[in-house]
Structure formats: C-alpha cells, structure tokens
Short mmCIF file of C-alpha atoms in Angstrom, two decimals:
data_model
loop_
_atom_site.label_atom_id
_atom_site.label_comp_id
_atom_site.label_asym_id
_atom_site.label_seq_id
_atom_site.Cartn_x
_atom_site.Cartn_y
_atom_site.Cartn_z
CA VAL E 1 0.18 -0.09 0.01
CA LYS E 2 1.52 3.33 -1.04
CA VAL E 3 0.12 6.34 1.23
CA GLN E 4 0.16 9.48 -0.86
CA ARG E 5 -0.66 12.97 -0.44
CA ARG E 6 -3.52 14.67 -2.15
CA THR E 7 -1.28 16.58 -4.78
CA GLU E 8 0.17 13.20 -5.85
CA LEU E 9 -3.27 11.31 -6.55
CA ALA E 10 -4.57 11.36 -10.02
CA ARG E 11 -8.01 9.72 -10.39
CA ASP E 12 -10.16 9.27 -13.25
CA SER E 13 -13.93 10.70 -13.01
CA GLY E 14 -15.22 7.04 -11.94
CA GLY E 15 -16.53 6.50 -8.54
CA MET E 16 -14.64 4.43 -5.95
CA ASP E 17 -15.82 1.86 -3.34
CA VAL E 18 -14.08 3.36 -0.24
CA VAL E 19 -11.64 6.27 0.63
CA ILE E 20 -9.26 6.03 4.14
CA VAL E 21 -8.41 9.29 5.45
CA LEU E 22 -5.34 9.36 7.83
CA GLY E 23 -5.40 11.80 10.60
CA ASP E 24 -1.75 11.84 10.94
CA TYR E 25 0.47 11.51 7.95
CA GLY E 26 3.66 10.91 9.90
CA SER E 27 2.22 8.05 12.09
CA GLY E 28 3.19 4.89 11.40
CA GLY E 29 0.43 3.13 13.28
CA CYS E 30 -1.98 4.98 11.29
CA VAL E 31 -0.18 3.64 8.04
CA GLY E 32 -0.28 0.20 9.66
CA LEU E 33 -4.13 0.34 10.39
CA ALA E 34 -4.64 1.66 6.82
CA LYS E 35 -2.83 -1.31 5.51
CA GLN E 36 -4.76 -3.84 7.48
CA CYS E 37 -7.91 -2.24 6.56
CA LEU E 38 -7.05 -2.55 2.80
CA ALA E 39 -5.75 -5.86 3.11
CA GLY E 40 -9.40 -6.71 4.96
CA LEU E 41 -11.26 -5.12 2.15
CA GLY E 42 -9.04 -6.73 -0.79
CA ARG E 43 -11.13 -8.09 -3.52
CA GLY E 44 -11.05 -7.99 -7.30
CA SER E 45 -13.38 -5.39 -7.85
CA LEU E 46 -12.46 -3.06 -4.96
CA THR E 47 -10.83 0.38 -5.62
CA ALA E 48 -9.18 1.98 -2.71
CA VAL E 49 -7.33 5.29 -2.13
CA VAL E 50 -5.32 6.41 0.90
CA ARG E 51 -5.21 10.07 1.71
CA ALA E 52 -3.12 11.77 4.37
CA SER E 53 -4.88 14.46 5.79
CA GLY E 54 -1.71 15.88 7.47
CA ASP E 55 -1.85 19.50 8.91
CA ASP E 56 -3.26 21.18 5.97
CA HIS E 57 -7.09 21.32 6.48
CA ARG E 58 -7.30 22.02 2.83
CA LEU E 59 -6.40 18.38 2.36
CA TYR E 60 -9.53 17.56 4.09
CA GLU E 61 -11.53 18.42 1.12
CA LEU E 62 -12.24 15.15 -1.44
CA THR E 63 -12.12 15.02 -4.87
CA GLU E 64 -15.45 14.56 -7.09
CA ALA E 65 -14.44 11.04 -7.49
CA GLU E 66 -13.70 10.34 -4.05
CA ALA E 67 -16.78 12.05 -2.93
CA SER E 68 -18.80 9.39 -4.75
CA ALA E 69 -17.35 6.54 -2.59
CA ALA E 70 -19.84 4.38 -0.51
CA ALA E 71 -17.72 4.99 2.76
CA ILE E 72 -14.83 6.88 4.09
CA ILE E 73 -12.61 5.21 6.59
CA ALA E 74 -11.28 7.85 9.14
CA ILE E 75 -8.13 6.84 11.17
CA ALA E 76 -7.77 9.52 14.01
CA SER E 77 -6.35 10.10 17.34
CA PRO E 78 -8.61 10.74 20.27
CA GLY E 79 -10.29 14.33 19.98
CA ALA E 80 -9.59 14.81 16.25
CA SER E 81 -12.49 16.66 14.62
CA PHE E 82 -12.09 16.07 10.64
CA PRO E 83 -13.80 12.68 10.66
CA SER E 84 -17.40 14.51 11.81
CA GLY E 85 -16.39 17.51 9.38
CA LEU E 86 -15.87 15.15 6.53
CA ALA E 87 -19.43 13.39 7.58
CA ALA E 88 -21.30 16.61 7.83
CA LYS E 89 -19.99 17.87 4.42
CA TYR E 90 -20.39 14.93 2.28
CA LYS E 91 -22.88 13.06 4.14
CA GLN E 92 -21.02 9.58 3.69
CA LEU E 93 -20.89 6.75 6.04
CA VAL E 94 -17.57 7.47 7.90
CA VAL E 95 -16.25 4.77 9.78
CA LEU E 96 -13.79 5.76 12.60
CA ILE E 97 -10.98 3.95 13.98
CA PRO E 98 -9.07 5.33 16.71
CA SER E 99 -5.08 5.42 16.28
CA VAL E 100 -4.57 3.88 19.58
CA ASP E 101 -3.43 0.31 20.43
CA VAL E 102 -6.87 -1.70 19.88
CA SER E 103 -5.85 -3.85 22.84
CA SER E 104 -5.75 -0.69 24.99
CA ALA E 105 -8.57 0.52 27.07
CA LEU E 106 -8.45 3.90 25.35
CA ALA E 107 -9.68 2.29 22.11
CA ALA E 108 -13.09 2.65 23.24
CA ALA E 109 -12.73 6.18 24.67
CA ALA E 110 -10.98 7.12 21.88
CA ALA E 111 -13.99 6.25 19.52
CA ALA E 112 -16.47 7.99 22.07
CA SER E 113 -14.13 11.16 22.20
CA VAL E 114 -14.06 11.44 18.12
CA LEU E 115 -17.89 10.90 18.05
CA ALA E 116 -18.47 13.52 20.45
CA THR E 117 -16.95 16.36 18.31
CA GLY E 118 -19.38 15.18 15.47
CA SER E 119 -22.27 17.47 13.83
CA ALA E 120 -25.72 16.94 14.11
CA GLY E 121 -26.19 17.38 10.55
CA ALA E 122 -24.89 14.17 9.76
CA PRO E 123 -26.48 11.78 12.60
CA LEU E 124 -26.10 8.65 10.33
CA ALA E 125 -22.81 9.34 9.08
CA ARG E 126 -20.61 8.49 12.18
CA VAL E 127 -19.70 4.90 13.07
CA GLY E 128 -17.18 4.58 15.79
CA VAL E 129 -15.55 0.95 15.70
CA ASN E 130 -12.89 -0.33 18.29
CA ASN E 131 -10.72 -2.40 15.76
CA VAL E 132 -10.15 -2.64 12.01
CA ASP E 133 -11.98 -6.21 11.95
CA GLU E 134 -15.25 -4.28 12.95
CA ALA E 135 -14.38 -1.53 10.24
CA VAL E 136 -13.99 -3.89 7.72
CA ALA E 137 -17.19 -5.81 8.49
CA VAL E 138 -19.28 -2.49 8.56
CA VAL E 139 -17.72 -1.30 5.28
CA GLN E 140 -18.17 -4.56 3.56
CA ARG E 141 -21.88 -4.78 4.25
CA LEU E 142 -22.27 -1.15 2.95
CA LEU E 143 -20.16 -2.39 -0.57
CA CYS E 144 -22.50 -5.47 -0.49
CA ARG E 145 -25.27 -3.21 -1.23
CA ALA E 146 -23.52 -0.37 -3.37
CA ALA E 147 -23.84 -2.26 -6.83
CA GLY E 148 -24.68 0.12 -9.57
CA PRO E 149 -25.11 3.81 -9.75
CA GLN E 150 -25.93 5.09 -6.58
CA THR E 151 -28.03 8.33 -5.87
CA PRO E 152 -27.72 10.29 -2.82
CA ALA E 153 -31.08 8.78 -1.35
CA ASP E 154 -29.73 5.57 -2.11
CA LYS E 155 -26.65 6.15 -0.14
CA GLN E 156 -28.58 7.37 2.61
CA LEU E 157 -30.72 4.37 2.67
CA GLN E 158 -27.54 2.11 2.84
CA GLN E 159 -25.82 4.21 5.28
CA ALA E 160 -28.78 3.65 7.66
CA VAL E 161 -28.94 -0.08 7.23
CA CYS E 162 -24.79 -0.12 8.01
CA GLN E 163 -25.37 2.06 11.22
CA SER E 164 -28.33 -0.02 12.58
CA ASP E 165 -26.53 -3.16 11.72
CA LEU E 166 -23.26 -2.17 13.63
CA ASP E 167 -25.34 -0.82 16.54
CA VAL E 168 -26.99 -4.12 16.96
CA GLN E 169 -23.74 -5.98 16.79
CA LEU E 170 -22.02 -3.61 19.30
CA GLY E 171 -25.05 -3.76 21.63
CA ARG E 172 -25.81 -0.33 21.17
CA LEU E 173 -29.35 -0.74 20.18
CA GLY E 174 -31.76 -3.80 20.58
CA PRO E 175 -33.14 -5.21 17.33
CA VAL E 176 -36.55 -3.25 17.47
CA GLU E 177 -34.84 0.11 18.44
CA ALA E 178 -32.48 -0.25 15.52
CA ALA E 179 -35.34 -1.08 12.96
CA GLN E 180 -36.97 1.98 14.20
CA GLN E 181 -33.87 4.21 13.75
CA ARG E 182 -33.37 2.54 10.18
CA THR E 183 -36.83 2.68 8.71
CA THR E 184 -36.96 6.20 9.72
CA ALA E 185 -34.50 6.92 7.09
CA TYR E 186 -36.66 5.23 4.52
CA LEU E 187 -39.27 8.03 4.74
CA SER E 188 -37.78 10.12 2.04
CA ALA E 189 -38.14 7.03 -0.48
CA ILE E 190 -41.42 6.27 0.80
CA ASN E 191 -42.67 9.78 0.22
CA ALA E 192 -41.04 10.00 -3.27
CA GLU E 193 -42.98 6.84 -4.16
CA ARG E 194 -46.10 8.36 -2.77
CA LEU E 195 -45.64 11.47 -4.76
CA ARG E 196 -45.28 9.00 -7.74
CA LEU E 197 -48.43 6.99 -7.28
CA GLY E 198 -50.61 9.98 -6.67
CA ALA E 199 -54.34 8.94 -6.05
CA GLY E 200 -53.62 5.41 -7.65
CA SER E 201 -53.08 1.87 -6.02
CA GLY E 202 -49.78 1.60 -7.49
CA VAL E 203 -50.50 -1.44 -9.84
CA ASP E 204 -51.84 -1.42 -13.19
CA ARG E 205 -53.87 -4.25 -14.09
CA ILE E 206 -52.47 -7.07 -15.90
CA ALA E 207 -52.70 -7.09 -19.60
CA GLU E 208 -55.07 -9.40 -21.35
CA GLU E 209 -52.60 -11.17 -23.30
CA ALA E 210 -50.39 -12.12 -20.15
CA LEU E 211 -53.18 -14.23 -18.85
CA PRO E 212 -55.60 -15.20 -21.72
CA GLY E 213 -58.93 -16.46 -20.70
CA ALA E 214 -58.43 -15.19 -16.80
CA ALA E 215 -61.38 -14.22 -15.03
CA ARG E 216 -60.75 -10.93 -13.07
CA TYR E 217 -62.07 -9.75 -9.83
CA PHE E 218 -60.74 -6.51 -8.15
CA GLY E 219 -61.14 -6.63 -4.20
CA LYS E 220 -60.34 -4.34 -1.19
CA VAL E 221 -56.88 -4.70 -1.84
CA ARG E 222 -55.91 -7.60 -4.24
CA ASP E 223 -56.53 -8.09 -7.62
CA MET E 224 -57.58 -11.40 -8.49
CA TYR E 225 -57.09 -13.19 -12.01
CA ILE E 226 -58.60 -16.61 -11.86
CA LEU E 227 -57.98 -19.60 -14.69
CA TYR E 228 -60.36 -22.02 -14.05
CA ASP E 229 -59.04 -24.33 -16.62
CA ARG E 230 -55.95 -24.38 -15.04
CA GLN E 231 -57.22 -24.45 -11.39
CA ALA E 232 -54.75 -21.58 -10.59
CA CYS E 233 -55.23 -18.00 -9.32
CA VAL E 234 -52.99 -15.10 -9.65
CA MET E 235 -53.30 -12.65 -6.89
CA VAL E 236 -51.58 -9.16 -7.00
CA ALA E 237 -51.35 -7.31 -3.60
CA THR E 238 -51.79 -3.20 -4.14
CA GLY E 239 -51.40 -0.26 -2.04
CA ARG E 240 -55.03 0.29 -1.23
CA GLN E 241 -55.61 0.60 2.20
CA SER E 242 -58.98 -0.59 3.10
CA ALA E 243 -60.86 -0.55 6.61
CA PHE E 244 -64.66 -0.11 7.75
CA ASP E 245 -65.76 -1.65 4.39
CA ARG E 246 -64.01 0.93 2.41
CA GLN E 247 -60.94 2.20 1.00
CA LEU E 248 -59.05 4.69 2.95
CA ALA E 249 -55.60 5.87 1.04
CA SER E 250 -52.91 4.20 -1.14
CA ILE E 251 -49.94 3.27 0.64
CA PRO E 252 -46.60 3.06 -1.01
CA PHE E 253 -44.89 -0.32 -1.02
CA LYS E 254 -47.72 -1.97 0.72
CA GLY E 255 -48.10 -4.83 -1.79
CA ASP E 256 -44.68 -5.58 -1.59
CA VAL E 257 -44.45 -6.13 2.02
CA LEU E 258 -47.91 -7.81 2.26
CA ASN E 259 -46.98 -10.55 -0.26
CA LEU E 260 -43.49 -10.74 1.06
CA ILE E 261 -44.24 -11.24 4.65
CA SER E 262 -46.95 -13.62 3.57
CA LEU E 263 -44.59 -15.83 1.68
CA TRP E 264 -42.24 -15.89 4.52
CA TRP E 265 -45.04 -16.87 6.85
CA PHE E 266 -46.18 -19.56 4.45
CA GLU E 267 -42.91 -21.26 4.17
CA ALA E 268 -42.60 -21.04 8.07
CA THR E 269 -45.77 -22.63 8.99
CA ASN E 270 -45.64 -25.50 6.37
CA HIS E 271 -45.05 -28.02 9.22
CA ILE E 272 -48.56 -27.00 10.36
CA THR E 273 -50.82 -26.71 7.66
CA PRO E 274 -50.53 -26.78 3.40
CA ASN E 275 -51.06 -23.79 1.77
CA HIS E 276 -52.06 -22.35 -1.77
CA VAL E 277 -48.92 -21.01 -2.80
CA ILE E 278 -47.42 -22.44 -6.06
CA CYS E 279 -44.66 -19.59 -6.74
CA SER E 280 -44.30 -15.82 -6.62
CA PRO E 281 -42.88 -14.32 -9.92
CA HIS E 282 -42.93 -10.69 -8.62
CA SER E 283 -42.43 -9.16 -5.37
CA SER E 284 -46.10 -8.20 -5.10
CA VAL E 285 -47.62 -11.18 -6.68
CA VAL E 286 -48.37 -14.78 -5.73
CA VAL E 287 -49.66 -17.59 -8.12
CA GLY E 288 -51.82 -19.83 -5.87
CA GLU E 289 -53.97 -23.17 -5.98
CA LYS E 290 -57.58 -22.36 -7.09
CA CYS E 291 -59.59 -23.14 -4.05
CA THR E 292 -63.20 -22.60 -2.97
CA ILE E 293 -62.81 -20.57 -0.05
CA PHE E 294 -65.14 -20.89 3.16
CA PRO E 295 -67.33 -17.71 3.63
CA VAL E 296 -65.96 -17.74 7.13
CA GLU E 297 -62.77 -15.56 8.36
CA PHE E 298 -61.18 -17.40 11.09
CA VAL E 299 -60.23 -14.58 13.44
CA VAL E 300 -58.02 -15.75 16.20
CA ARG E 301 -57.36 -13.20 19.23
CA GLY E 302 -55.16 -13.49 22.54
CA TYR E 303 -56.18 -9.91 23.88
CA VAL E 304 -59.41 -7.82 23.89
CA THR E 305 -59.09 -4.78 21.58
CA GLY E 306 -60.03 -3.27 18.37
CA SER E 307 -62.27 -0.06 16.88
CA THR E 308 -64.38 -1.82 14.02
CA ASP E 309 -67.97 -2.75 14.22
CA THR E 310 -66.75 -6.28 14.38
CA SER E 311 -64.10 -6.05 17.04
CA MET E 312 -64.46 -7.68 20.42
CA TRP E 313 -63.80 -4.52 22.33
CA THR E 314 -66.75 -2.62 20.77
CA HIS E 315 -69.17 -5.46 21.54
CA TYR E 316 -67.89 -5.83 24.85
CA LYS E 317 -67.90 -1.90 25.83
CA ASN E 318 -71.46 -1.67 24.24
CA GLY E 319 -72.47 -4.36 26.94
CA ALA E 320 -72.25 -7.79 25.11
CA ARG E 321 -71.21 -10.57 27.31
CA GLN E 322 -71.38 -13.10 25.05
CA TYR E 323 -69.20 -12.93 21.60
CA CYS E 324 -69.07 -15.48 18.61
CA GLY E 325 -70.38 -18.16 21.11
CA HIS E 326 -68.15 -17.56 23.77
CA ASP E 327 -69.13 -16.16 27.24
CA LEU E 328 -67.30 -13.18 28.41
CA PRO E 329 -66.31 -12.36 32.15
CA GLU E 330 -67.01 -9.26 34.00
CA GLY E 331 -64.28 -6.56 34.44
CA MET E 332 -62.46 -6.75 31.22
CA VAL E 333 -60.40 -3.45 30.04
CA LYS E 334 -59.36 -2.54 26.76
CA ASN E 335 -56.09 -4.08 25.33
CA GLN E 336 -56.17 -6.69 28.06
CA LYS E 337 -54.61 -10.16 27.63
CA LEU E 338 -57.79 -12.73 27.39
CA TRP E 339 -57.83 -15.77 29.75
CA CYS E 340 -56.70 -18.12 27.08
CA ASP E 341 -53.90 -17.69 24.54
CA ALA E 342 -56.12 -18.42 21.30
CA LEU E 343 -59.53 -17.89 21.07
CA VAL E 344 -61.16 -18.32 17.78
CA THR E 345 -63.90 -15.67 17.15
CA PRO E 346 -65.05 -15.99 13.45
CA THR E 347 -66.90 -13.55 11.25
CA THR E 348 -68.80 -13.87 8.13
CA LYS E 349 -67.24 -13.30 4.86
CA ASP E 350 -69.90 -11.42 2.78
CA LYS E 351 -69.88 -9.20 0.07
CA ASP E 352 -71.08 -6.20 1.84
CA HIS E 353 -70.37 -6.36 5.60
CA ASP E 354 -68.74 -9.06 7.63
CA ARG E 355 -70.24 -9.91 11.15
CA PRO E 356 -69.29 -12.17 14.04
CA ILE E 357 -70.72 -15.53 14.14
CA SER E 358 -69.98 -18.66 16.18
CA GLY E 359 -68.56 -21.90 15.11
CA ALA E 360 -72.10 -23.50 15.50
CA GLU E 361 -73.87 -20.85 13.39
CA ALA E 362 -71.34 -21.06 10.79
CA VAL E 363 -72.23 -24.98 10.60
CA SER E 364 -75.80 -24.48 10.87
CA GLU E 365 -76.03 -21.86 8.14
CA GLY E 366 -73.95 -24.44 5.60
CA ARG E 367 -70.85 -22.34 5.46
CA LEU E 368 -68.90 -25.40 6.14
CA THR E 369 -69.37 -29.05 7.70
CA GLN E 370 -68.83 -29.66 11.48
CA SER E 371 -65.43 -31.76 10.47
CA GLN E 372 -64.38 -28.89 8.22
CA TRP E 373 -64.72 -26.35 11.17
CA ASP E 374 -63.29 -28.64 13.63
CA HIS E 375 -59.99 -28.80 11.25
CA CYS E 376 -59.96 -25.30 10.71
CA GLU E 377 -60.49 -23.96 14.01
CA ARG E 378 -57.44 -26.50 15.54
CA VAL E 379 -55.04 -25.40 12.67
CA ALA E 380 -55.96 -21.64 13.26
CA LYS E 381 -54.97 -22.10 17.01
CA GLU E 382 -51.81 -23.66 16.24
CA LEU E 383 -51.03 -20.89 13.59
CA PHE E 384 -51.52 -18.12 15.81
CA LEU E 385 -49.44 -19.83 18.95
CA PHE E 386 -46.66 -20.16 16.49
CA GLY E 387 -46.92 -16.82 15.44
CA GLN E 388 -46.86 -15.53 18.85
CA ARG E 389 -43.83 -17.45 19.53
CA VAL E 390 -42.11 -16.10 16.70
CA ALA E 391 -43.35 -12.54 17.28
CA ARG E 392 -42.01 -12.76 20.79
CA GLU E 393 -38.65 -13.64 19.72
CA ARG E 394 -38.71 -10.46 17.76
CA GLY E 395 -40.01 -8.34 20.42
CA LEU E 396 -43.49 -8.18 19.35
CA ILE E 397 -46.96 -9.04 20.49
CA LEU E 398 -49.19 -10.89 17.92
CA VAL E 399 -52.33 -9.52 19.31
CA ASP E 400 -54.86 -10.87 16.68
CA THR E 401 -55.21 -12.04 13.26
CA LYS E 402 -57.50 -13.69 10.77
CA TYR E 403 -56.80 -16.81 8.41
CA GLU E 404 -58.71 -17.76 5.43
CA PHE E 405 -59.23 -21.63 4.36
CA GLY E 406 -60.29 -23.03 1.16
CA VAL E 407 -60.73 -26.63 -0.61
CA ASP E 408 -58.72 -27.47 -3.68
CA SER E 409 -60.21 -29.91 -6.51
CA ALA E 410 -58.99 -32.71 -4.62
CA GLY E 411 -60.85 -31.78 -1.40
CA ASN E 412 -57.73 -30.81 0.50
CA ILE E 413 -58.20 -27.89 3.16
CA LEU E 414 -55.57 -25.34 2.38
CA LEU E 415 -54.60 -21.96 4.09
CA CYS E 416 -55.17 -19.24 1.71
CA ASP E 417 -54.87 -15.67 1.08
CA GLU E 418 -52.33 -14.08 3.37
CA ILE E 419 -50.99 -14.92 6.70
CA HIS E 420 -49.92 -12.81 9.79
CA THR E 421 -49.39 -9.43 7.80
CA PRO E 422 -50.24 -5.75 9.22
CA ASP E 423 -53.34 -5.90 7.12
CA SER E 424 -54.84 -9.06 8.65
CA SER E 425 -53.01 -8.78 12.05
CA ARG E 426 -52.43 -6.54 14.76
CA TYR E 427 -48.62 -6.27 16.40
CA TRP E 428 -47.64 -4.27 19.31
CA LEU E 429 -44.28 -3.73 20.73
CA ALA E 430 -43.83 -6.04 23.61
CA GLU E 431 -41.31 -3.96 25.53
CA SER E 432 -43.84 -1.12 26.38
CA TYR E 433 -46.90 -2.84 26.47
CA GLU E 434 -47.10 -3.54 30.04
CA ALA E 435 -46.17 -0.31 31.23
CA ARG E 436 -48.34 1.54 28.96
CA PHE E 437 -51.46 -0.72 29.92
CA ALA E 438 -50.64 -0.09 33.57
CA VAL E 439 -51.39 3.47 32.97
CA GLY E 440 -54.21 3.29 30.37
CA GLN E 441 -52.48 4.16 27.24
CA GLU E 442 -52.79 2.51 23.72
CA PRO E 443 -49.95 0.21 23.08
CA GLU E 444 -47.30 0.90 20.37
CA ASN E 445 -48.33 -0.73 17.28
CA ILE E 446 -47.05 -1.71 13.97
CA ASP E 447 -50.58 -2.23 12.01
CA LYS E 448 -53.28 -0.07 10.59
CA GLU E 449 -54.87 0.64 13.82
CA PHE E 450 -53.42 4.04 14.36
CA LEU E 451 -55.11 4.84 10.86
CA ARG E 452 -58.27 3.47 11.86
CA ARG E 453 -58.27 5.75 15.02
CA TRP E 454 -57.28 8.65 12.95
CA PHE E 455 -60.62 8.47 10.86
CA ARG E 456 -63.05 7.36 14.02
CA ALA E 457 -61.83 10.67 15.72
CA ARG E 458 -62.94 12.72 12.51
CA CYS E 459 -65.88 11.19 10.98
CA ASP E 460 -67.87 8.09 11.22
CA PRO E 461 -66.22 5.89 8.56
CA TYR E 462 -69.15 3.47 8.26
CA LYS E 463 -71.85 6.20 7.75
CA ASP E 464 -70.21 9.35 6.23
CA GLU E 465 -70.43 9.47 2.39
CA VAL E 466 -67.22 11.35 1.97
CA LEU E 467 -64.23 10.80 4.21
CA PRO E 468 -61.31 13.03 4.94
CA GLU E 469 -58.17 12.55 3.04
CA ALA E 470 -55.48 10.71 5.10
CA PRO E 471 -52.58 13.25 5.80
CA GLU E 472 -49.44 12.46 3.76
CA GLU E 473 -47.37 12.08 7.03
CA LEU E 474 -49.97 9.62 8.27
CA VAL E 475 -49.88 7.53 4.93
CA CYS E 476 -45.76 7.41 4.94
CA GLU E 477 -45.89 6.58 8.59
CA LEU E 478 -47.96 3.50 7.65
CA SER E 479 -45.94 2.50 4.97
CA ARG E 480 -42.97 2.67 7.29
CA ARG E 481 -44.34 0.61 9.96
CA TYR E 482 -45.48 -1.95 7.42
CA ILE E 483 -41.77 -2.25 6.33
CA LEU E 484 -40.67 -2.25 9.93
CA LEU E 485 -42.71 -5.56 10.54
CA PHE E 486 -41.27 -7.15 7.30
CA GLU E 487 -37.52 -6.45 8.60
CA LEU E 488 -38.60 -7.49 12.22
CA ILE E 489 -40.33 -10.67 11.34
CA THR E 490 -38.11 -11.85 8.61
CA GLY E 491 -34.81 -10.51 9.61
CA GLN E 492 -34.29 -9.05 5.83
CA ARG E 493 -33.92 -5.69 4.68
CA PHE E 494 -36.44 -4.56 2.36
CA ASP E 495 -35.42 -3.94 -1.21
CA PHE E 496 -37.10 -0.91 -2.36
CA PRO E 497 -38.29 -1.53 -5.87
CA ALA E 498 -37.15 0.58 -8.97
CA SER E 499 -38.34 0.43 -12.29
CA SER E 500 -35.53 0.58 -14.93
CA ASP E 501 -36.05 2.01 -18.60
CA GLY E 502 -39.01 4.18 -17.65
CA THR E 503 -41.11 1.04 -17.19
CA THR E 504 -43.91 1.08 -14.64
CA ARG E 505 -44.58 -1.23 -11.89
CA GLY E 506 -47.58 -2.57 -13.59
CA GLN E 507 -45.54 -3.20 -17.00
CA GLU E 508 -42.89 -5.34 -14.70
CA ILE E 509 -45.57 -7.16 -13.00
CA SER E 510 -47.07 -8.01 -16.43
CA VAL E 511 -43.88 -9.22 -17.67
CA ALA E 512 -43.03 -11.25 -14.64
CA VAL E 513 -46.49 -13.00 -15.03
CA THR E 514 -46.36 -13.66 -18.60
CA LYS E 515 -42.98 -15.48 -18.19
CA ALA E 516 -44.51 -17.35 -15.32
CA PHE E 517 -47.32 -18.44 -17.53
CA GLN E 518 -45.36 -19.33 -20.57
CA ALA E 519 -42.99 -21.41 -18.04
CA GLY E 520 -46.14 -23.35 -17.22
CA LEU E 521 -46.17 -22.27 -13.41
CA VAL E 522 -49.66 -20.49 -13.38
CA THR E 523 -51.22 -24.14 -13.14
CA GLY E 524 -52.80 -25.83 -10.43
CA ARG E 525 -50.50 -28.48 -8.81
CA ARG E 526 -52.85 -31.43 -9.71
CA TYR E 527 -52.54 -29.92 -13.42
CA GLY E 528 -48.86 -30.29 -13.65
CA ALA E 529 -46.95 -27.58 -11.82
CA PRO E 530 -44.03 -28.80 -9.59
CA PRO E 531 -44.13 -28.31 -6.20
CA VAL E 532 -42.97 -25.28 -4.57
CA ASN E 533 -39.77 -26.19 -3.23
CA GLU E 534 -38.65 -27.25 -6.88
CA ILE E 535 -39.64 -24.36 -8.71
CA LYS E 536 -36.86 -21.87 -10.09
CA LEU E 537 -37.56 -18.92 -12.00
CA ASP E 538 -35.11 -16.53 -13.33
CA LEU E 539 -36.73 -13.37 -14.16
#
C-alpha cells in the first residue's frame, strides 16, 4: 500500500468504493491500520484510495471521484475533529478507527471522544468501531449493497442500514430500536413513491394477453385473476388500504410488503398446514392453487381490543357478554390479555359487511361442515400460537389475526390468501406493552390500527359518504411501519423496488406474470405444476 498526499493522486472520474483518510501522515500506527483495512477489504473489484490529511486543512476536501465513494474510513487520534467534518460535508458513512493500540482500554474512549465532536447535521454518518475487523465488517456490508449507480437517496438508505446493523452488533441498540431508527431513514424514499403514485393504487392491471382467458376480480386490496381451466389463481397485492368496508388511502410499497411477509410465513408454517402457494414471480404477486374459499374468516385473538364494528372490544364496551359463542367475564378492560392464548372468534365473509358468528352458527348456516370447522379451528389456533412465539422472539406481540381456508379440487383444505400481515393482524411492541397498559395508554402498534383511530376521531367511517383525506405524513408513517414489521419478522432488509428503462410497476408485473405463465407455473399442482420447493424461475 502506497500512502500518497492529495497532490500526488491522479484519479479518473469513475466512482470508488472506499476512501481511507489518515489523521496523522507521519504516524506509523495510522499507516499500519490503513494497510490492515485495505488487506481486509481486498477483492478483485475493489478500488481504494489512501489519503493523508496532514496538518493542511485544505487536504480534508475530497475530489469528486472520492466523494462518490460508498464509505470513508477515518483513522484518527482521540479528539480529532476532521472525521465529523467530513461526515457533515459529504453525508457519507464515516467509519472511525481510533489510532491507538486496539488492545488498549483507550480504544473505546478514543472512539467516543471523536464521536463527541460530531455534527448533528450527519446523524447517520459517523460509526465508531474499536478495531480494524469491525471497520472492515461494516464497510463490507455497505459495499455489498452499493452495486450499480447510487443516488444520494440510495446512499442514505445504505448508510442507515449499516449504522443500525453495527449498533445491534455492538450492543448499542436492541433489534427493535435499531429497526425503528433504520426505517425512519426510509421516509424520503417512501414519500417519493407516494408522490409518484398520486391517487392510484400503484399497480396497473395485468394485460389481457398476459393471462389469456382469466376471470378478473378486483377486491379491497388484491386484484385476482382466476384461470379455471388451469385450477390456478394469480393474486396481485396493491397499495390500497381498506378498513370499515371501504378504501381509505393508497400506501407506498404496501403490496410488496404484504406479499413478502405472507410468503415468509407460508414457508415457516408448512409444518402446520399446507397452503395454496405455487410460486411468486414478482414481489407483489403470488400464484396460488384455485380453491373454493369458506365464507368464514377465522379470527383468532389473544387480547380484547379493536375499533371496528366487528371487534371484540366494540361489542364488549357496548354491553355484550357473549361473543362468537364465547361467554365473556365481567371487568375486562381494553387491550387486556384474554384468559386463554388463542380464542377463535370467526366472522362471516360476505360481500357487503362482515358480522361476528359462532362456529355452531357457521355450520348451521351451511358455510362449512362440522368436520371442516373442527379442522380449521384447530389449525387456526396452532398457527396463531406459533405466530405468537415467533413474534415474541422479535420483540413483538401478535395480538390478533385472521385466516382464510379453502378446499382445492382434490378436497384438501389449504391455508389461503395471506398470513400474519399488518393488514390481517394486529402487532404491538412487547417491551412497552405492560407499562403503557398499566396507565391506560394505547400500546405502540405496527399495523393499520392508528389509521383506523385517525378516521374514527374525525368522521363516522361507516356512515359518512365522503371521508377526509389521510394526511401525507400518516400515509408515509403507515408504509414505514409495514416495512418495519417486514424487517423485524423476516430478519431481511426491504429491497425498495425501482423500475428501470422507464417501465411502470404494472408493466413489470405483467412481464413477470407472462414469463411465469409461459413457463407453465400458472397452473394448479394437480394439473402439472411442480412442488413449490422445486420451482426456480429466473426473471
């Protein structure tokens, strides 16, 4: 590694991956740490530049090429101010390594010392680490996400992801806190998508030629294309937000989040029940087995809460002491945990308005047979208890949810539609639930309940002909919470979809579905489609 002063550097206009800036040109320790960093980052496609800042503050200026780097590694002595200056000016991720013996107790103090001089203008741009290995790890994570041309917004998102990852790794933040911090940095990308969508749902309808002969149905949230001859159904999750039996708003990236969360849960619950999924050719699309859906939604609850006309709390506060065939005790309060872990409280699945119903009534009305009810009730409880365990491990409470079941052409009962999404479920943050419940405060939630409450406070969403428009900050916050839930549940990072070559999301979906159709994947399993774990579709 050759350490050069700025005046000796000659770079072309191409961007580079990482810039290393030394706080003391004459320090052998700084040069040694720089060599270790470059050795750790070494790879065939890596471009790295080592710059020496020296005493001339003009040398803190980065060239245009250097400023396009994904990250800056600053190696500085305790109290040095230039790393935060770089961070504030260039809004880059600055990974700071103190130039002291990393085995010394001064290492952590040195990092804290330099961080203390940081600028509030770049809160995501300063990452203090204790040694070279940590620096290499965080920069490598950033570089893995920095493929292709990067806009300033792209870089900001990547910096937020790396910052939160490192905070969790070093024990500075818990997973939920880090995810909250990380997804807050997503709001600019979310708002840009909101502006692009306008009043639309964000999904254009699939072209006729993509799915020849398909019957088309457009529901509250999903667009459905049924191919009866192939015993298959293509479901497109849109950004439409519904509650109170009507549409309230269009939420950016909602369709992708609903579909991706469902796919994760479908895979995770295969040991409990089979489901309808055949494949997913696009992040907002699932191809499923054509099933006859029972006209009953299997709502499972662990707490008494809610704000809609069908909710348990609405009935209870109005004096009802029997609900869906269950006797309710006196003295319950809103958001209280129920006397059992999983209480099945079904509702009808009707065209105009759902209503609570007991299992006995569902059977007597011919909605399903007694044996079908018994099976679905048992599976719904198992799914809910499993979901609660998984949620708890991630700092969440799965409060309630709904499941839909259907019968395929062979008579098998399959789990259909969606599972444990923020649309079909209520999630609370576990850490603050007890304290907030004790003082009568609403739990911190990651679902659409806060949007319901906003409309309830301003209108009668069931009776008013015209509803107020949801504020843009409310729409963006709901999108952020949906993405937050996706990241917490799956452990993955949300990949913001971006159309290339000027194509719309609707066009991308049509192309993906067309390829799946031509590959023979839009076909029920009994009609020739391979099992889901054997499908490999390169789009």
